[in-house]
Coordinates of C-alpha atoms in Angstrom, one line a residue:
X1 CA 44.0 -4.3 -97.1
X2 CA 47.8 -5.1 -96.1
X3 CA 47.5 -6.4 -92.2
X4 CA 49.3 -3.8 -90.5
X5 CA 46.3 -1.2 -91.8
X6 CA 44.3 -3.9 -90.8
X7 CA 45.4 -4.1 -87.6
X8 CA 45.5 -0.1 -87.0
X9 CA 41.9 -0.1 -88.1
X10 CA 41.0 -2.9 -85.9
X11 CA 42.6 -1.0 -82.9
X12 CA 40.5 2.1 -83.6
X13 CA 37.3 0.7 -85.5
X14 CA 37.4 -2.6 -84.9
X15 CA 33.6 -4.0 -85.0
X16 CA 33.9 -5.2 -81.0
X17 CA 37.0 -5.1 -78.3
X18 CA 36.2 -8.8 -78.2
X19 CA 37.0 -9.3 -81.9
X20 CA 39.8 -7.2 -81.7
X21 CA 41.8 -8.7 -78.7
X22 CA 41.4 -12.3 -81.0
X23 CA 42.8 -11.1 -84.2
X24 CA 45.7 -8.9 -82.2
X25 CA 46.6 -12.2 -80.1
X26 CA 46.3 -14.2 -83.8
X27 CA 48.9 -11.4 -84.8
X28 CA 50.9 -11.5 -82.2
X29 CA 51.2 -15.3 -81.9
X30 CA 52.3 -15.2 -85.5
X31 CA 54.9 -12.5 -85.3
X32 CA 56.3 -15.1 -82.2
X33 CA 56.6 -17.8 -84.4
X34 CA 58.5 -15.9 -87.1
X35 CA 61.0 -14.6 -84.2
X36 CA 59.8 -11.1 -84.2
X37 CA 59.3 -10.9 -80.4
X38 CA 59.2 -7.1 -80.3
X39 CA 57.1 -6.3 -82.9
X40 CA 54.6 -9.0 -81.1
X41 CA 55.0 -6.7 -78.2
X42 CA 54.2 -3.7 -80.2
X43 CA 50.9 -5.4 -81.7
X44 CA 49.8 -5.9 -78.2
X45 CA 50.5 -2.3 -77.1
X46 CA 46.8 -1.7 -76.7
X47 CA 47.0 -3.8 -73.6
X48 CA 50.2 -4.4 -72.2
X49 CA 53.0 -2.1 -72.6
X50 CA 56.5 -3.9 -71.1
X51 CA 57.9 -6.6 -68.9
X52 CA 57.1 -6.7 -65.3
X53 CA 53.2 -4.4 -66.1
X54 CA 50.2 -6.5 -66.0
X55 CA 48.6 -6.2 -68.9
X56 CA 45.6 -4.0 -69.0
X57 CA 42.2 -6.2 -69.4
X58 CA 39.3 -5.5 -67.0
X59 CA 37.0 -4.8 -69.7
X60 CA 37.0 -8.4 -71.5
X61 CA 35.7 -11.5 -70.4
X62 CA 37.6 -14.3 -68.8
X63 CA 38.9 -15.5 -72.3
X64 CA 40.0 -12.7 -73.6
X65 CA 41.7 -11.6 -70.8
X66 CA 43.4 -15.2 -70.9
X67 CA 44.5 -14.6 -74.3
X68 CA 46.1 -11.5 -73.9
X69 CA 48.0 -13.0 -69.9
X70 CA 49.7 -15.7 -72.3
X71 CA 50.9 -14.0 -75.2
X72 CA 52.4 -11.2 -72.8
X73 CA 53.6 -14.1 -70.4
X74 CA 55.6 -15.6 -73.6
X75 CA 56.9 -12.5 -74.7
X76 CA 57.8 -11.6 -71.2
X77 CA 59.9 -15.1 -71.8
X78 CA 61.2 -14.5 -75.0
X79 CA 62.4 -10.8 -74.4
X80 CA 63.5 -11.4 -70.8
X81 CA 65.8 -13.9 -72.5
X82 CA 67.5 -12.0 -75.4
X83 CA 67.7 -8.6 -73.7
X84 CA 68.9 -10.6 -70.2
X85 CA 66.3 -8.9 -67.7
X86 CA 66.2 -10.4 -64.7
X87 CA 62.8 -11.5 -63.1
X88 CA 61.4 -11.8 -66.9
X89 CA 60.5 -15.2 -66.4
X90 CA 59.3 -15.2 -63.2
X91 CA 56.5 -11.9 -64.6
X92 CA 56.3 -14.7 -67.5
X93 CA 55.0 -17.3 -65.4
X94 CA 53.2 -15.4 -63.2
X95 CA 51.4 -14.7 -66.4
X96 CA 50.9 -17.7 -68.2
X97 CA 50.0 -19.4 -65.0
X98 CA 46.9 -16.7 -64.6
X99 CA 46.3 -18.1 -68.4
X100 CA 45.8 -21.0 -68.0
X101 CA 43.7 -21.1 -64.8
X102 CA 41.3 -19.2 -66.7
X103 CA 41.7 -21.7 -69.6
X104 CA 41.2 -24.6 -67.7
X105 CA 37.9 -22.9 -66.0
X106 CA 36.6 -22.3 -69.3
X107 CA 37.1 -25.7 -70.5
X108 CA 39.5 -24.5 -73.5
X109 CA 41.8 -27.6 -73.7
X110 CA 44.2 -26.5 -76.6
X111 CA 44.9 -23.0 -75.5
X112 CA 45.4 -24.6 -71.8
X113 CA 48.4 -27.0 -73.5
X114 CA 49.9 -24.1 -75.1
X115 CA 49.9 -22.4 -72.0
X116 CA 51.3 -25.6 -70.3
X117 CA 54.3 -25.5 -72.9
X118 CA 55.1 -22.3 -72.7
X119 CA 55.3 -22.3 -68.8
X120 CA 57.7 -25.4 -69.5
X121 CA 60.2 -23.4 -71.4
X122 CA 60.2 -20.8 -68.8
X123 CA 60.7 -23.3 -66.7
X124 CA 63.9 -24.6 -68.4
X125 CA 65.8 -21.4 -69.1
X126 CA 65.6 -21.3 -65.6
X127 CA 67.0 -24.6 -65.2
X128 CA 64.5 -26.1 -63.7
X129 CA 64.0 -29.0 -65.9
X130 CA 61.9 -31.1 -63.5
X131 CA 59.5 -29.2 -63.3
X132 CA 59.6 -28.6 -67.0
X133 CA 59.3 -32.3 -67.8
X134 CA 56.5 -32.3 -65.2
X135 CA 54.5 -29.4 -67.0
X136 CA 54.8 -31.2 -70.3
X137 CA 54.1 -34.6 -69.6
X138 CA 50.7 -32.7 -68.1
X139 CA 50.3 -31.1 -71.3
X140 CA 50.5 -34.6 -73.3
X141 CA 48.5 -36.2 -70.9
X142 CA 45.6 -33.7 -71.2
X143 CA 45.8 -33.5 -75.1
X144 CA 45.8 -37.3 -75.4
X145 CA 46.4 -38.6 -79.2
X146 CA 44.7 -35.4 -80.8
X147 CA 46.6 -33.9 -83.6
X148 CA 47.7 -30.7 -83.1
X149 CA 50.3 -27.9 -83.3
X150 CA 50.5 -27.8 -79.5
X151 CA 51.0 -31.8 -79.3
X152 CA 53.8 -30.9 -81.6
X153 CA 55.3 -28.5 -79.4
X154 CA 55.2 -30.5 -76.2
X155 CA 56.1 -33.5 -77.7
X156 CA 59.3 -31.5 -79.1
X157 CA 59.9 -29.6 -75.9
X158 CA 60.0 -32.9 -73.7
X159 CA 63.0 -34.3 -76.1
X160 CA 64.3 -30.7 -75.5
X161 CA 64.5 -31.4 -72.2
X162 CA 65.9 -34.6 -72.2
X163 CA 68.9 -33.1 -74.0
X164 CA 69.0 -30.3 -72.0
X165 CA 69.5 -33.1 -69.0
X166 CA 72.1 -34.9 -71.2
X167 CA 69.9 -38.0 -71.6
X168 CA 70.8 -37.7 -75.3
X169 CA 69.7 -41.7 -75.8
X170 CA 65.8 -40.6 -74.5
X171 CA 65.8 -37.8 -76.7
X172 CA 66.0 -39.2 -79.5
X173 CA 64.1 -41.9 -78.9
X174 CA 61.3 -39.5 -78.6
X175 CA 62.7 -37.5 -81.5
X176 CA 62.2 -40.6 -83.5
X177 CA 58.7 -41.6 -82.7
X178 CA 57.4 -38.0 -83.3
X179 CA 59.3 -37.6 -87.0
X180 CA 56.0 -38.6 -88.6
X181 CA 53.8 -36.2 -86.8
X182 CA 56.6 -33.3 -87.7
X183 CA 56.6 -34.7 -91.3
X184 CA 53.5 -34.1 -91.8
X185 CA 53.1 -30.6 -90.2
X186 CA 52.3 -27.5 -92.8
X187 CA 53.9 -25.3 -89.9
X188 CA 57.3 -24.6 -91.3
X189 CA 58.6 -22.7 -88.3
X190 CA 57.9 -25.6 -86.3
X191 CA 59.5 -28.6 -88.6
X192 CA 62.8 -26.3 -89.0
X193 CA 62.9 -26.4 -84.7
X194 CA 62.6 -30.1 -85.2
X195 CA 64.8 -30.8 -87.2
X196 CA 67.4 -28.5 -85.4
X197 CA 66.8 -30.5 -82.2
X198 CA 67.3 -33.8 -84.1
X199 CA 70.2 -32.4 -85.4
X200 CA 71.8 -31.2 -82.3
X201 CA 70.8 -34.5 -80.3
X202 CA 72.7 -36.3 -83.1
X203 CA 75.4 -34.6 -82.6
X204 CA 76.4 -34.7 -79.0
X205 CA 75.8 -38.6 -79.6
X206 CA 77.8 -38.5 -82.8
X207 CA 80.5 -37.1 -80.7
X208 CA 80.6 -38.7 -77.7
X209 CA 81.1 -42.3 -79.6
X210 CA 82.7 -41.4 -82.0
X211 CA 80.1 -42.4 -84.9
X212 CA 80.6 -41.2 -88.2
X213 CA 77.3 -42.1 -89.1
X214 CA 75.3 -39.9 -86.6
X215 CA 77.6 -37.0 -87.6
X216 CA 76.7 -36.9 -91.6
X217 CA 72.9 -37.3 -90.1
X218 CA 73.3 -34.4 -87.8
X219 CA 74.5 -32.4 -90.7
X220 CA 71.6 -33.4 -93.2
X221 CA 69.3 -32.3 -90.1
X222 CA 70.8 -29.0 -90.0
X223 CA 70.4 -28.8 -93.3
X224 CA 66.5 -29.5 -93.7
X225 CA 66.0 -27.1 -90.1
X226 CA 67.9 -24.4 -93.1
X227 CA 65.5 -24.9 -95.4
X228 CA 62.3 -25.1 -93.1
X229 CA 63.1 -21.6 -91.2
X230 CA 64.5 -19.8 -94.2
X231 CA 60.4 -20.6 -95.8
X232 CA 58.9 -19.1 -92.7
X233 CA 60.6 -16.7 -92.5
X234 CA 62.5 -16.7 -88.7
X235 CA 65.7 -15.3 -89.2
X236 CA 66.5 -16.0 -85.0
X237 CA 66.5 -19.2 -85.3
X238 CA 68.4 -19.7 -88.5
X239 CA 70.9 -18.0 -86.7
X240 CA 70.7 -20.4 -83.6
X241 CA 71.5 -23.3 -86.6
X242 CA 74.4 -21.5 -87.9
X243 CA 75.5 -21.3 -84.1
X244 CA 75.2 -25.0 -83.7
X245 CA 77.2 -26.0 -87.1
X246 CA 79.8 -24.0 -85.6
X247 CA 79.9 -25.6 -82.7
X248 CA 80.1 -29.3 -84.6
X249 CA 82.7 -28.1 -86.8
X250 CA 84.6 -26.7 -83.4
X251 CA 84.2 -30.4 -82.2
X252 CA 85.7 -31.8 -85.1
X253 CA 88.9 -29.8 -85.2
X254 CA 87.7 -28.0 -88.5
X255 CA 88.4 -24.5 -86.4
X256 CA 88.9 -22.0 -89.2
X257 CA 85.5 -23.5 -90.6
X258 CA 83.7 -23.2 -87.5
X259 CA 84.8 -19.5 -86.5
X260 CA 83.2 -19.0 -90.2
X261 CA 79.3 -20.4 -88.9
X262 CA 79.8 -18.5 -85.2
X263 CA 80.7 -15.0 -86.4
X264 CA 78.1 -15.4 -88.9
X265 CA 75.5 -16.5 -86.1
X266 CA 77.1 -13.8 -83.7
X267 CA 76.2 -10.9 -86.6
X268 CA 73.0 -11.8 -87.0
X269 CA 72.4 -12.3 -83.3
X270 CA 73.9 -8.5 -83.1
X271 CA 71.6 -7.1 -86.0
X272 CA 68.5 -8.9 -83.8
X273 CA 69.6 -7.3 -80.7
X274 CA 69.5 -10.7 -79.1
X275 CA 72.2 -9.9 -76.4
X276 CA 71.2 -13.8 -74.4
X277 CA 72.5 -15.3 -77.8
X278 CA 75.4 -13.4 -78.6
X279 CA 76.6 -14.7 -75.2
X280 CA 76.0 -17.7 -75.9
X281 CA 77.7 -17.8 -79.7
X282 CA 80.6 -15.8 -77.4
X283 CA 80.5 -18.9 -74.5
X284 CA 80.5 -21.4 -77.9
X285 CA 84.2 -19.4 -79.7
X286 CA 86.1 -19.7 -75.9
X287 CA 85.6 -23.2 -76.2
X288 CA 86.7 -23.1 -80.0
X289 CA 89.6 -20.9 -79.1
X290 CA 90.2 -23.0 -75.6
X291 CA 90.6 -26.0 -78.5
X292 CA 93.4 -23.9 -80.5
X293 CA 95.4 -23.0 -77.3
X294 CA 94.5 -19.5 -77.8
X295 CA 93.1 -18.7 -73.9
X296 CA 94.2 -15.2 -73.7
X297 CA 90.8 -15.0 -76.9
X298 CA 89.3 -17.4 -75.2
X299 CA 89.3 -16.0 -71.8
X300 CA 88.4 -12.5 -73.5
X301 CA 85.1 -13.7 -74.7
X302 CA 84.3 -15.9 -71.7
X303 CA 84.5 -13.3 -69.6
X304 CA 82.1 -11.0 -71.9
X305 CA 79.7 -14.0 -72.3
X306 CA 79.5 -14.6 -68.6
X307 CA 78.9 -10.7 -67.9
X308 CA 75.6 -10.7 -70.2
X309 CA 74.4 -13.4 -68.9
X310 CA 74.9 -12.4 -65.0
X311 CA 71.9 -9.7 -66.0
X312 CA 69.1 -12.4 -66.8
X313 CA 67.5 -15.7 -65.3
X314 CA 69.1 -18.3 -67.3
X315 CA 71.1 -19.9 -64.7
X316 CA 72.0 -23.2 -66.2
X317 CA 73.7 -21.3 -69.2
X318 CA 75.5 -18.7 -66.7
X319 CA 76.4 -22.2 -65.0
X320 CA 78.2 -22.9 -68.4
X321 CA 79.7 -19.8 -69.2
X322 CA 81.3 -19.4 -65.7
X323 CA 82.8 -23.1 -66.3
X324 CA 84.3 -22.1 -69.8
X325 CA 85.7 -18.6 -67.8
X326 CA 87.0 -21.1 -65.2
X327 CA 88.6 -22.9 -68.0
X328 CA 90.5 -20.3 -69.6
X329 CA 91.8 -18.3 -66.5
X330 CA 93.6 -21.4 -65.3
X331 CA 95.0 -22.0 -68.6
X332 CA 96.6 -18.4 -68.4
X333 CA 97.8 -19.4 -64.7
X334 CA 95.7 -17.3 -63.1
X335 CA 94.5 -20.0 -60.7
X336 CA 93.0 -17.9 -57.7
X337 CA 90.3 -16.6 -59.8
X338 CA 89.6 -19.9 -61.3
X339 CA 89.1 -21.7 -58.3
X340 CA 86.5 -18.5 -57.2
X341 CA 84.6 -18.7 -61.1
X342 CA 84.6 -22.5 -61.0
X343 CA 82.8 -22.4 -57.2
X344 CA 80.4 -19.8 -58.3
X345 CA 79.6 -22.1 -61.5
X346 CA 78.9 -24.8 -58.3
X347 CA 76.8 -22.6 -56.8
X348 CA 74.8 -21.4 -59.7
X349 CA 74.3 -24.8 -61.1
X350 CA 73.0 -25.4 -57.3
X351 CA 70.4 -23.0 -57.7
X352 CA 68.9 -23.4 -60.7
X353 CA 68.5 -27.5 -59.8
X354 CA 70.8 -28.4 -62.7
X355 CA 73.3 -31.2 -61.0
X356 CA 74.7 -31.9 -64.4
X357 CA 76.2 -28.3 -64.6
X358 CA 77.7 -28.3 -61.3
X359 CA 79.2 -31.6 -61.8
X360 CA 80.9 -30.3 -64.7
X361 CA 81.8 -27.3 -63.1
X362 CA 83.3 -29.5 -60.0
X363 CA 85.4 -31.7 -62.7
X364 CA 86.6 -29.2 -64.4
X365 CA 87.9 -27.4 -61.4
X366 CA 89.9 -30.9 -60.5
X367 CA 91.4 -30.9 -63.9
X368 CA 92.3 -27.7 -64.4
X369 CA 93.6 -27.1 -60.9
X370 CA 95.4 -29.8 -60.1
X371 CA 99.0 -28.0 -59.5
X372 CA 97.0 -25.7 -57.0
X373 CA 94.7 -27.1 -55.0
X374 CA 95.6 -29.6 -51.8
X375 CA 95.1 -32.6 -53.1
X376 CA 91.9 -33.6 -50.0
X377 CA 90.2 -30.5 -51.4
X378 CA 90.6 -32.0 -55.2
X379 CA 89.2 -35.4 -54.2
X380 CA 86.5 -33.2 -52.2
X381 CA 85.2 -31.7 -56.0
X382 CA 86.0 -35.3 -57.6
X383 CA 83.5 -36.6 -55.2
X384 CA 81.1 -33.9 -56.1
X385 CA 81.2 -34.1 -59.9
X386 CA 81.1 -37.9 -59.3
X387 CA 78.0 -37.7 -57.1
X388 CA 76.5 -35.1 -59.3
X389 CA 77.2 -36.9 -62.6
X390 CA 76.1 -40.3 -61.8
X391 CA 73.6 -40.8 -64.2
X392 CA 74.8 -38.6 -67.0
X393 CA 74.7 -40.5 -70.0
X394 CA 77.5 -38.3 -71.6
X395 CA 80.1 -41.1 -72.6
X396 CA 82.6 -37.8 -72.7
X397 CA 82.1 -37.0 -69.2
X398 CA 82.2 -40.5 -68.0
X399 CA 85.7 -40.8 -69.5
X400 CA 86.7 -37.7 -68.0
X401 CA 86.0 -38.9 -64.7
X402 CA 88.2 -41.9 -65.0
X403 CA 90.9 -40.2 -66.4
X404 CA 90.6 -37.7 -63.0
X405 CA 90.5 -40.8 -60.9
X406 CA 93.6 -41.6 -62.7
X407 CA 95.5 -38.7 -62.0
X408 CA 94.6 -38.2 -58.6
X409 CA 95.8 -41.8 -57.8
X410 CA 99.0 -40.6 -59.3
X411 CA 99.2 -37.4 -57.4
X412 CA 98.5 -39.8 -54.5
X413 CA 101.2 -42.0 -54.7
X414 CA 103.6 -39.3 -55.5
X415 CA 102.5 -37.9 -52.1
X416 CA 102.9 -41.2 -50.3
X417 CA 106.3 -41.3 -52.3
X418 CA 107.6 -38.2 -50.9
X419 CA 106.5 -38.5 -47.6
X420 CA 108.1 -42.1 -47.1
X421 CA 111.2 -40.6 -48.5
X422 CA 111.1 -37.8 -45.9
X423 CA 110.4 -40.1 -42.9
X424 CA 113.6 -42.0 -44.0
X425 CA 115.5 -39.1 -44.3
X426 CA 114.9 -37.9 -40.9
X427 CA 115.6 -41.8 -39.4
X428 CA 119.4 -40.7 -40.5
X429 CA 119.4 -37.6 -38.4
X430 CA 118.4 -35.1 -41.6
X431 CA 115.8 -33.3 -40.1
X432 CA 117.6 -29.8 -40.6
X433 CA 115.6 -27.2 -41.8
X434 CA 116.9 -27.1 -45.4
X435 CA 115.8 -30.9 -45.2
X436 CA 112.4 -29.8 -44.4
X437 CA 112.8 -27.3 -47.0
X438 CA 113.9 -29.7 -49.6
X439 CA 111.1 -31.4 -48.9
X440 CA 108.3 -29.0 -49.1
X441 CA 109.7 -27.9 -52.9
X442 CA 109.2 -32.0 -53.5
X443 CA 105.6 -31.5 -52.8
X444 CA 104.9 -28.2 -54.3
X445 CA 102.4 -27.4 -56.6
X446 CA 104.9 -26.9 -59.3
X447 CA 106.3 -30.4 -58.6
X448 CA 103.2 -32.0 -57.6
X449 CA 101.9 -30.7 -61.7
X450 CA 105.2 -32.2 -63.3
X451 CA 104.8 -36.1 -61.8
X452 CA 101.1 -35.8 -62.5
X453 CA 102.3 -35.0 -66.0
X454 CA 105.1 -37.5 -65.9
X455 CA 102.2 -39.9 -65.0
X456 CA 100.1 -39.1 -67.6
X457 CA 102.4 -39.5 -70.1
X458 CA 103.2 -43.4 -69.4
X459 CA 99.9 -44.0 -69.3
X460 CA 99.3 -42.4 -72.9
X461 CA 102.9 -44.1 -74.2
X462 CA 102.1 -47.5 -72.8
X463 CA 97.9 -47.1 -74.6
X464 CA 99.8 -45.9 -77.8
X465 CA 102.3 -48.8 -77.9
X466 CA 99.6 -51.7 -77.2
X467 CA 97.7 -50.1 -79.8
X468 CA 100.1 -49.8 -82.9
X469 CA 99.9 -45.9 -82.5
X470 CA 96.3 -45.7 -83.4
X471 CA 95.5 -42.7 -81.6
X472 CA 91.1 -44.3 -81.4
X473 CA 92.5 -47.3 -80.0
X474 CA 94.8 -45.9 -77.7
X475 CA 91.7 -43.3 -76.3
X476 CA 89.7 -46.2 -76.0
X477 CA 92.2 -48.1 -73.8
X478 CA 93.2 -44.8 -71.7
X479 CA 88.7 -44.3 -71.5
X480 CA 88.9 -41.1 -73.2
X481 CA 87.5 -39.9 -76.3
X482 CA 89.5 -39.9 -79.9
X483 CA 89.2 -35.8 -79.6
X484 CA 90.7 -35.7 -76.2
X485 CA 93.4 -37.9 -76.1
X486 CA 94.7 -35.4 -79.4
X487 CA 94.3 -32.5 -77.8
X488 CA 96.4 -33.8 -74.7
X489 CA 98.5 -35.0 -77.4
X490 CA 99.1 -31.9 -79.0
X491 CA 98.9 -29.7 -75.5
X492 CA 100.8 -31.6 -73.1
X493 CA 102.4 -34.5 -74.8
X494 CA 104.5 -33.4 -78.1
X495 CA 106.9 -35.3 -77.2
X496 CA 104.7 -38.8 -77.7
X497 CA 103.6 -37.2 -81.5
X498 CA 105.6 -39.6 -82.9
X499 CA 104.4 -42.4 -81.5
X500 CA 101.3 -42.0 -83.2
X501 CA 100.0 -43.1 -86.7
X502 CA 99.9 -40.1 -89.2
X503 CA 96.7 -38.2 -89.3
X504 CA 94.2 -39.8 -91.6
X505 CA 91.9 -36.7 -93.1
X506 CA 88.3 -37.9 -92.5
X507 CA 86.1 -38.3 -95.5
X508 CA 84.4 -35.1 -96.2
X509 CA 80.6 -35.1 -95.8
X510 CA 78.3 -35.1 -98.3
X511 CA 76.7 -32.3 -96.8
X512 CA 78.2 -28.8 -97.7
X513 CA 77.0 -25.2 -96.7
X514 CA 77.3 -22.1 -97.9

């Protein structure tokens, strides 16, 4: 009998309710795996009808009824997330909390870790990712060195969120030590999410030093998480892993490459009605097109990203998007509603308990706006990304601060500058109003952006000379990375091109895909 007559027999005919509330959560759990959230829904349907409806079990016993609260709390998770429905994950926890009370009343120690994990992930879409590492670390505790799927998942989700809080080092140390466990898992779905994470950890490390080496790993990792999810099936996240080689190749300046993987991933994301990840494959091409100079794209999609995401929960990614639509409106000059995006970034970061999001925001609102805002109100968000970024062990954004500290020294001294110039001016007797005039146009924005510029450019000349026009050298002089100092270079700097060495094409990976 094919299973879905089984399971339309089960739900008429089935030899007891008990039996059949076990072999519909069984089904459900497995449609989840394979990224078929909605047809999970649908198998449940008996008992629980949509998001935000407790789920219909007074006649079971405790168990049962346990059994049925979790798999509608993770589907509450999952759904919430790609149709963006806000208060999904709060019904989702309420859920899976009420799951695993009665699971840890009945003494049912695996089905309470599950229920631990998947309260963790509701946890960090939220961005809440101390009380996700809190809820893990519980789960691991509780299951001890017992081999099991749910160890799996925990031990995967805590190097999750370790990335997710930019400690890319701790993540892979963890990554590392549970490889053997994941190697010799028969769950395919499971090994292609590991090696996805592996990937994706070794590329944000890959990129922020500038090593080769973890670049051509994160690629082979992509490829095995391919192989692994095509097996079993789950067609959501293959899509997620054609989203992320997209954004590698973006990183790497292969561009027309990379728009290749994200409108893939953003078609298939379409044809799966997964609106949370099509915003997020949107959020992933602005920053591509922000890379090619093309922000009137750029600022297009932001902006489309940013108003999906407004409808759900997931505040650290909003936090993201509103940052990259920060970005591109003040590269069209459209500074006013910059400065308003990159605040609510601030303050969305600020409430969903993600620091690291609204440090970024805070930088990039001192970089972007530096021709606009009074210079005590850009040290005022350079204190805040500084305070807020402290501990990020992103070597990117570390460079990024010093090179901000740099320019508002600059923009300091060409204030002090001016202003002794205008006190000696009016010791002569020029204090006329077109003096005073003169004076403000010395300090205007538009003057203000050109010596910061002018500033910026002797620093990059002077890096590029001492270091034979070897643009890695140079970045590492100036504390930048090799990818940033080229696209200043090539944005703001033409004029210093030939100073540089000519382009050397980087080897081409071993790794190819199709």
């Amino acid at each position: 009998m094919k299973l879905e007559s089984k399971v339309s027999t089960l739900q008429k005919t089935g030899p007891s309710l008990e039996d059949r509330v076990q072999f519909l959560c069984a089904r459900a759990k497995e449609l989840e795996d394979a990224g078929e959230f909605e047809a999970a829904q649908g198998v449940l349907g008996e008992f629980w009808q949509r998001i935000g409806v407790r789920p219909e079990v007074d006649a079971l016993s405790p168990v049962a009824q346990a059994g049925v609260f979790l798999r509608a709390g993770t589907l509450s998770g999952w759904i919430g997330s790609f149709r963006q429905i806000t208060g999904a994950q709060e019904s989702a926890k309420d859920l899976i909390s009420e799951a695993a009370r009665i699971f840890e009343e009945n003494d049912s120690q695996e089905h309470l870790a599950e229920a631990r994990v998947e309260l963790a992930i509701c946890y960090w879409r939220e961005g809440a990712l101390d009380e996700a590492r809190v809820t893990l670390d519980e789960a691991l505790r509780q299951l001890g060195d017992v081999e099991s799927e749910q160890r799996l998942r925990a031990l995967l989700n805590r190097a999750t969120i370790e990335k997710l809080s930019h400690r890319y080092d701790d993540s892979l140390r963890r990554l590392r030590e549970a490889a053997p466990l994941f190697q010799s898992s028969t769950n395919n779905a499971l090994k292609g999410k590991f090696h996805n994470e592996h990937a994706s950890v070794l590329k944000n490390l890959g990129l922020a030093q500038d090593r080769s080496d973890y670049i051509d790993q994160a690629l082979v990792e992509y490829t095995a998480a391919t192989v692994y999810l095509e097996q079993a099936g789950n067609q959501r996240f293959l899509a997620m892993v054609e989203n992320n080689i997209g954004l590698l190749l973006a990183r790497l300046g292969r561009l027309s490459d990379a728009q290749v993987y994200l409108d893939r991933a953003r078609s298939l994301f379409v044809a799966l009605k997964d609106k949370g990840m099509v915003a997020q494959v949107d959020d992933t091409r602005a920053r591509a097109f922000i890379t090619e100079g093309l922000f009137t794209k750029a600022e297009t999609l932001a902006r489309a990203s940013v108003r999906v995401l407004e409808e759900g929960d997931e505040l650290s990614l909003l936090a993201g998007a509103l940052t990259t639509h920060g970005t591109t409106l003040a590269r069209l000059g459209n500074f006013s509603n910059a400065r308003a995006t990159f605040e609510k970034a601030i303050r969305t970061a600020h409430n969903a308990g993600d620091p690291e999001s609204g440090g970024v925001a805070a930088l990039s609102m001192a970089e972007e706006l530096t021709s606009y805002l009074p210079f005590s109100e850009l040290v005022a968000y350079y204190r805040i990304a500084e305070s807020e970024l402290a501990k990020s062990q992103r070597e990117e954004i570390q460079n990024r601060l010093n090179m901000c500290a740099r320019l508002l020294l600059s923009t300091k001294s060409a204030l002090e500058a001016d202003s002794t110039s205008m006190i000696a001016s009016r010791s002569n007797g020029n204090e006329s109003n077109l003096a005073q005039t003169e004076f403000d146009a010395q300090v205007s924005n538009a003057s203000l952006e050109e010596q910061v510029r002018q500033y910026e450019g002797k620093l990059i000349s002077h890096a590029l000379q001492s270091s034979d026009g070897s643009v890695t050298r140079a970045a590492r002089i100036l504390g930048i990375t090799h990818q940033g100092l080229a696209f200043i270079l090539n944005g703001r700097h033409k004029d210093l091109l030939p100073a540089r060495k000519p382009v050397k094409k980087r080897r081409r990976s071993i790794i190819r895909f199709h």
